[in-house]
PDB file of C-alpha atoms in Angstrom:
ATOM      1  CA  MET A 158     -10.399  -1.072 -18.582  1.00 89.00           C
ATOM      2  CA  THR A 159     -12.885   1.856 -17.532  1.00 92.00           C
ATOM      3  CA  LEU A 160     -14.326  -0.216 -14.675  1.00 94.00           C
ATOM      4  CA  TYR A 161     -10.571  -0.743 -13.189  1.00 95.00           C
ATOM      5  CA  ILE A 162      -9.366   2.960 -13.418  1.00 96.00           C
ATOM      6  CA  LEU A 163     -12.743   3.886 -12.154  1.00 96.00           C
ATOM      7  CA  GLY A 164     -12.060   1.831  -9.229  1.00 96.00           C
ATOM      8  CA  LEU A 165      -8.638   3.435  -8.749  1.00 97.00           C
ATOM      9  CA  ALA A 166     -10.245   6.699  -8.806  1.00 96.00           C
ATOM     10  CA  LEU A 167     -12.751   5.982  -6.279  1.00 95.00           C
ATOM     11  CA  PHE A 168     -10.044   4.023  -4.076  1.00 95.00           C
ATOM     12  CA  PHE A 169      -7.670   7.021  -4.156  1.00 94.00           C
ATOM     13  CA  ALA A 170     -10.380   9.871  -3.923  1.00 91.00           C
ATOM     14  CA  PRO A 171     -10.677   9.826  -0.007  1.00 88.00           C
ATOM     15  CA  HIS A 172      -6.906   9.291   0.460  1.00 88.00           C
ATOM     16  CA  VAL A 173      -5.940  12.216  -1.527  1.00 86.00           C
ATOM     17  CA  PHE A 174      -8.956  14.202  -0.065  1.00 81.00           C
ATOM     18  CA  THR A 175      -7.434  13.667   3.338  1.00 81.00           C
ATOM     19  CA  PHE A 176      -3.992  15.070   2.358  1.00 78.00           C
ATOM     20  CA  ALA A 177      -4.700  17.486  -0.444  1.00 77.00           C
ATOM     21  CA  ALA A 178      -7.832  19.336   0.845  1.00 78.00           C
ATOM     22  CA  ARG A 179      -7.438  19.559   4.589  1.00 75.00           C
ATOM     23  CA  GLY A 180      -9.783  22.487   5.127  1.00 79.00           C
ATOM     24  CA  ALA A 181     -12.685  20.718   3.338  1.00 80.00           C
ATOM     25  CA  ARG A 182     -11.794  17.226   5.053  1.00 76.00           C
ATOM     26  CA  ASP A 183     -11.909  19.027   8.537  1.00 77.00           C
ATOM     27  CA  ARG A 184     -15.331  20.715   7.609  1.00 83.00           C
ATOM     28  CA  LEU A 185     -16.514  17.258   6.586  1.00 78.00           C
ATOM     29  CA  ARG A 186     -15.279  15.509   9.872  1.00 81.00           C
ATOM     30  CA  GLY A 187     -17.027  18.481  11.725  1.00 79.00           C
ATOM     31  CA  ARG A 188     -20.335  17.597  10.026  1.00 84.00           C
ATOM     32  CA  LEU A 189     -20.087  13.922  10.629  1.00 83.00           C
ATOM     33  CA  THR A 190     -19.306  11.926  13.690  1.00 79.00           C
ATOM     34  CA  PRO A 191     -15.505  10.665  14.092  1.00 75.00           C
ATOM     35  CA  ASN A 192     -16.808   7.154  12.960  1.00 83.00           C
ATOM     36  CA  GLY A 193     -19.182   8.595  10.280  1.00 85.00           C
ATOM     37  CA  TYR A 194     -16.384  10.206   8.851  1.00 82.00           C
ATOM     38  CA  LYS A 195     -14.329   7.063   9.073  1.00 85.00           C
ATOM     39  CA  GLY A 196     -17.106   4.771   7.759  1.00 88.00           C
ATOM     40  CA  LEU A 197     -17.591   6.934   4.748  1.00 87.00           C
ATOM     41  CA  TYR A 198     -13.820   7.039   4.073  1.00 86.00           C
ATOM     42  CA  SER A 199     -13.732   3.098   4.171  1.00 91.00           C
ATOM     43  CA  LEU A 200     -17.140   2.546   2.339  1.00 94.00           C
ATOM     44  CA  VAL A 201     -15.687   4.908  -0.264  1.00 93.00           C
ATOM     45  CA  SER A 202     -12.183   3.113  -0.470  1.00 94.00           C
ATOM     46  CA  LEU A 203     -13.762  -0.280  -0.154  1.00 96.00           C
ATOM     47  CA  ALA A 204     -15.924   0.406  -3.318  1.00 96.00           C
ATOM     48  CA  GLY A 205     -12.862   1.835  -4.948  1.00 96.00           C
ATOM     49  CA  PHE A 206     -11.082  -1.628  -3.928  1.00 94.00           C
ATOM     50  CA  VAL A 207     -14.159  -3.941  -5.256  1.00 95.00           C
ATOM     51  CA  LEU A 208     -13.953  -2.246  -8.809  1.00 96.00           C
ATOM     52  CA  ILE A 209     -10.174  -2.360  -8.832  1.00 96.00           C
ATOM     53  CA  TYR A 210     -10.854  -6.006  -8.291  1.00 93.00           C
ATOM     54  CA  ALA A 211     -13.600  -6.807 -10.602  1.00 94.00           C
ATOM     55  CA  GLY A 212     -11.814  -4.838 -13.217  1.00 95.00           C
ATOM     56  CA  TRP A 213      -8.536  -6.258 -13.061  1.00 94.00           C
ATOM     57  CA  PRO A 214      -9.492  -8.997 -15.315  1.00 93.00           C
ATOM     58  CA  SER A 215     -10.804  -6.811 -18.240  1.00 94.00           C
ATOM     59  CA  ALA A 216      -7.815  -4.337 -17.775  1.00 95.00           C
ATOM     60  CA  ASP A 217      -5.128  -4.001 -20.382  1.00 96.00           C
ATOM     61  CA  ALA A 218      -2.469  -6.685 -19.735  1.00 95.00           C
ATOM     62  CA  SER A 219      -0.534  -5.898 -22.843  1.00 96.00           C
ATOM     63  CA  GLN A 220       3.801  -6.102 -21.750  1.00 96.00           C
ATOM     64  CA  VAL A 221       5.125  -2.693 -21.662  1.00 97.00           C
ATOM     65  CA  TYR A 222       8.442  -4.316 -20.903  1.00 96.00           C
ATOM     66  CA  ALA A 223       9.733  -7.773 -20.006  1.00 96.00           C
ATOM     67  CA  PRO A 224      10.517  -8.049 -16.371  1.00 95.00           C
ATOM     68  CA  PRO A 225      14.023  -9.543 -15.462  1.00 95.00           C
ATOM     69  CA  ALA A 226      14.323 -13.028 -14.469  1.00 92.00           C
ATOM     70  CA  TRP A 227      15.850 -11.860 -11.183  1.00 95.00           C
ATOM     71  CA  GLY A 228      12.934  -9.515 -10.875  1.00 95.00           C
ATOM     72  CA  ARG A 229      10.683 -11.879  -8.919  1.00 93.00           C
ATOM     73  CA  HIS A 230      13.329 -12.304  -6.244  1.00 95.00           C
ATOM     74  CA  VAL A 231      13.638  -8.590  -5.773  1.00 96.00           C
ATOM     75  CA  THR A 232       9.990  -8.376  -5.476  1.00 96.00           C
ATOM     76  CA  GLN A 233      10.076 -10.838  -2.731  1.00 96.00           C
ATOM     77  CA  LEU A 234      12.833  -9.140  -0.494  1.00 97.00           C
ATOM     78  CA  PHE A 235      10.935  -6.056  -1.028  1.00 98.00           C
ATOM     79  CA  MET A 236       7.724  -7.803  -0.041  1.00 97.00           C
ATOM     80  CA  LEU A 237       9.544  -9.051   3.014  1.00 98.00           C
ATOM     81  CA  LEU A 238      11.027  -5.421   3.923  1.00 98.00           C
ATOM     82  CA  SER A 239       7.423  -4.059   3.440  1.00 98.00           C
ATOM     83  CA  LEU A 240       5.637  -6.480   5.814  1.00 98.00           C
ATOM     84  CA  ILE A 241       8.082  -5.772   8.541  1.00 98.00           C
ATOM     85  CA  VAL A 242       7.699  -2.183   8.447  1.00 98.00           C
ATOM     86  CA  LEU A 243       3.784  -2.238   7.900  1.00 97.00           C
ATOM     87  CA  ALA A 244       3.966  -4.575  11.163  1.00 97.00           C
ATOM     88  CA  SER A 245       6.386  -1.810  12.804  1.00 97.00           C
ATOM     89  CA  GLY A 246       3.433   0.662  12.687  1.00 95.00           C
ATOM     90  CA  TYR A 247       0.928  -1.266  14.272  1.00 95.00           C
ATOM     91  CA  LEU A 248       2.620  -3.142  16.976  1.00 95.00           C
ATOM     92  CA  PRO A 249       4.710  -1.397  20.073  1.00 94.00           C
ATOM     93  CA  LYS A 250       7.358   0.878  18.498  1.00 95.00           C
ATOM     94  CA  GLY A 251      10.658  -0.046  18.138  1.00 95.00           C
ATOM     95  CA  LYS A 252      13.325   1.406  16.142  1.00 96.00           C
ATOM     96  CA  ILE A 253      12.110   0.514  13.069  1.00 96.00           C
ATOM     97  CA  ALA A 254       8.844   2.814  13.216  1.00 95.00           C
ATOM     98  CA  ALA A 255      10.965   5.638  14.469  1.00 94.00           C
ATOM     99  CA  ALA A 256      13.403   5.032  11.628  1.00 95.00           C
ATOM    100  CA  VAL A 257      10.880   5.065   8.572  1.00 95.00           C
ATOM    101  CA  GLN A 258       8.703   7.705  10.287  1.00 93.00           C
ATOM    102  CA  HIS A 259       5.719   6.765   8.855  1.00 94.00           C
ATOM    103  CA  PRO A 260       5.630   2.868   8.486  1.00 96.00           C
ATOM    104  CA  MET A 261       2.333   2.409   6.215  1.00 95.00           C
ATOM    105  CA  LEU A 262       3.430   5.109   3.566  1.00 96.00           C
ATOM    106  CA  ALA A 263       6.822   3.563   3.802  1.00 97.00           C
ATOM    107  CA  ALA A 264       5.551  -0.134   3.556  1.00 98.00           C
ATOM    108  CA  VAL A 265       3.152   0.887   0.526  1.00 97.00           C
ATOM    109  CA  LYS A 266       6.345   2.342  -1.436  1.00 98.00           C
ATOM    110  CA  LEU A 267       8.307  -0.825  -0.785  1.00 98.00           C
ATOM    111  CA  TRP A 268       5.126  -2.827  -1.954  1.00 98.00           C
ATOM    112  CA  ALA A 269       4.343  -1.073  -5.007  1.00 98.00           C
ATOM    113  CA  PHE A 270       8.058  -0.407  -6.116  1.00 97.00           C
ATOM    114  CA  GLY A 271       8.985  -3.846  -5.620  1.00 97.00           C
ATOM    115  CA  HIS A 272       6.134  -5.033  -7.978  1.00 97.00           C
ATOM    116  CA  LEU A 273       7.592  -3.066 -10.789  1.00 97.00           C
ATOM    117  CA  PHE A 274      10.415  -5.652 -10.698  1.00 96.00           C
ATOM    118  CA  SER A 275       8.257  -8.532 -11.700  1.00 95.00           C
ATOM    119  CA  ASN A 276       5.101  -7.162 -13.376  1.00 95.00           C
ATOM    120  CA  GLY A 277       5.498  -5.384 -16.806  1.00 96.00           C
ATOM    121  CA  GLU A 278       2.150  -5.375 -18.324  1.00 96.00           C
ATOM    122  CA  VAL A 279       0.032  -2.031 -18.268  1.00 97.00           C
ATOM    123  CA  ARG A 280      -2.482  -2.880 -15.449  1.00 96.00           C
ATOM    124  CA  SER A 281       0.236  -3.387 -13.299  1.00 96.00           C
ATOM    125  CA  LEU A 282       2.341  -0.398 -14.005  1.00 97.00           C
ATOM    126  CA  ILE A 283      -1.093   1.382 -13.553  1.00 97.00           C
ATOM    127  CA  LEU A 284      -1.698  -0.275 -10.442  1.00 97.00           C
ATOM    128  CA  PHE A 285       1.480  -0.153  -8.696  1.00 97.00           C
ATOM    129  CA  GLY A 286       2.468   3.238 -10.301  1.00 97.00           C
ATOM    130  CA  ALA A 287      -0.471   4.712  -8.745  1.00 97.00           C
ATOM    131  CA  PHE A 288      -0.050   3.397  -5.350  1.00 97.00           C
ATOM    132  CA  LEU A 289       3.595   4.283  -5.375  1.00 98.00           C
ATOM    133  CA  ALA A 290       2.927   7.947  -6.400  1.00 96.00           C
ATOM    134  CA  PHE A 291       0.238   8.352  -3.787  1.00 95.00           C
ATOM    135  CA  ALA A 292       2.686   7.349  -1.266  1.00 96.00           C
ATOM    136  CA  VAL A 293       5.517   9.564  -2.344  1.00 96.00           C
ATOM    137  CA  LEU A 294       3.088  12.523  -2.807  1.00 93.00           C
ATOM    138  CA  ASP A 295       1.369  11.709   0.898  1.00 92.00           C
ATOM    139  CA  ARG A 296       4.660  11.179   2.351  1.00 93.00           C
ATOM    140  CA  ILE A 297       5.801  15.019   0.935  1.00 91.00           C
ATOM    141  CA  ALA A 298       2.668  16.231   2.437  1.00 89.00           C
ATOM    142  CA  VAL A 299       3.003  14.870   5.749  1.00 88.00           C
ATOM    143  CA  LYS A 300       6.564  16.186   5.854  1.00 89.00           C
ATOM    144  CA  ARG A 301       5.511  19.645   4.501  1.00 88.00           C
ATOM    145  CA  ARG A 302       2.842  19.664   7.493  1.00 86.00           C
ATOM    146  CA  GLY A 303       5.557  18.666   9.906  1.00 86.00           C
ATOM    147  CA  GLU A 304       4.022  15.877  11.256  1.00 85.00           C
ATOM    148  CA  LYS A 305       6.529  13.476  13.251  1.00 86.00           C
ATOM    149  CA  GLY A 306       6.358   9.780  13.085  1.00 85.00           C
ATOM    150  CA  PRO A 307       6.482   7.563  16.220  1.00 85.00           C
ATOM    151  CA  ALA A 308       9.158   7.857  19.179  1.00 87.00           C
ATOM    152  CA  ALA A 309      11.815   5.018  19.026  1.00 89.00           C
ATOM    153  CA  GLY A 310      10.781   2.613  21.605  1.00 90.00           C
ATOM    154  CA  PRO A 311      13.131  -0.614  22.665  1.00 93.00           C
ATOM    155  CA  VAL A 312      14.809  -2.675  19.966  1.00 93.00           C
ATOM    156  CA  PHE A 313      12.832  -5.663  21.587  1.00 93.00           C
ATOM    157  CA  ASN A 314       9.635  -4.448  20.138  1.00 95.00           C
ATOM    158  CA  ASP A 315      11.323  -4.926  16.522  1.00 97.00           C
ATOM    159  CA  ALA A 316      11.297  -8.425  17.296  1.00 96.00           C
ATOM    160  CA  PHE A 317       7.676  -8.525  17.456  1.00 96.00           C
ATOM    161  CA  ALA A 318       7.418  -6.703  13.918  1.00 97.00           C
ATOM    162  CA  VAL A 319      10.302  -8.898  12.409  1.00 98.00           C
ATOM    163  CA  ILE A 320       8.480 -12.161  13.399  1.00 97.00           C
ATOM    164  CA  ALA A 321       4.870 -10.621  12.437  1.00 97.00           C
ATOM    165  CA  GLY A 322       6.376  -9.572   9.040  1.00 98.00           C
ATOM    166  CA  VAL A 323       8.053 -12.883   8.107  1.00 98.00           C
ATOM    167  CA  ALA A 324       5.135 -14.608   9.109  1.00 98.00           C
ATOM    168  CA  ALA A 325       2.994 -12.217   6.819  1.00 97.00           C
ATOM    169  CA  TRP A 326       5.395 -12.912   3.983  1.00 97.00           C
ATOM    170  CA  ALA A 327       5.212 -16.497   4.334  1.00 97.00           C
ATOM    171  CA  ALA A 328       1.400 -16.849   4.434  1.00 96.00           C
ATOM    172  CA  ILE A 329       1.294 -14.663   1.413  1.00 96.00           C
ATOM    173  CA  TYR A 330       4.067 -16.454  -0.597  1.00 95.00           C
ATOM    174  CA  PHE A 331       3.402 -20.093   0.257  1.00 95.00           C
ATOM    175  CA  TYR A 332      -0.599 -19.747   0.166  1.00 93.00           C
ATOM    176  CA  LEU A 333      -2.737 -16.441  -0.124  1.00 93.00           C
ATOM    177  CA  HIS A 334      -0.986 -14.821  -3.185  1.00 93.00           C
ATOM    178  CA  PRO A 335      -3.209 -16.795  -5.611  1.00 91.00           C
ATOM    179  CA  TYR A 336      -6.189 -15.598  -3.751  1.00 90.00           C
ATOM    180  CA  ILE A 337      -5.190 -12.086  -3.607  1.00 87.00           C
ATOM    181  CA  ALA A 338      -3.413 -11.782  -6.974  1.00 87.00           C
ATOM    182  CA  GLY A 339      -4.269 -14.882  -8.916  1.00 85.00           C
ATOM    183  CA  VAL A 340      -0.717 -16.025  -9.218  1.00 86.00           C
ATOM    184  CA  ALA A 341       0.997 -18.554  -7.143  1.00 88.00           C
ATOM    185  CA  LEU A 342       4.456 -17.714  -6.229  1.00 86.00           C
ATOM    186  CA  ALA A 343       5.328 -20.790  -4.530  1.00 72.00           C
ATOM    187  CA  GLY A 344       5.922 -24.367  -5.849  1.00 61.00           C
TER     188      GLY A 344
END
């Protein structure tokens, strides 16, 4: 469990640093090149992610609650929405990206909250709870700073986000989830 918690702490350290210590972050960015800061941020996050993944099997898997039978269907719906919202943030902007204002944070919230309907063990609650809490706190910080999301583009652009989100959802559901989380969903 120690490796798992250390991984979460290491993963979230640069993320929290970015929104909670803006002055210190700006000073560090001033000392490094833009790519140097992004590289350091990415390396620390990646190291945390590797530790989370390595620590997962030994993390506490005892059940806190039994997810409802319908919970996995809710999770699948939230994942579909999450991937569409995520795609809307990285493809040409349409109405979806403008409506959610910060697509990455909205997608993380949907992903994390959705998984709480189908996972009731300690390690899952810690993982998805941490991501949900971070996304909520970061969204509050973004709003307080007055940062605006993307401007609305043509609704035609949303078609690309929907197609990409559905394709990503299908790939994860039918093929990738066992490699990502060790659990097959389809079949």
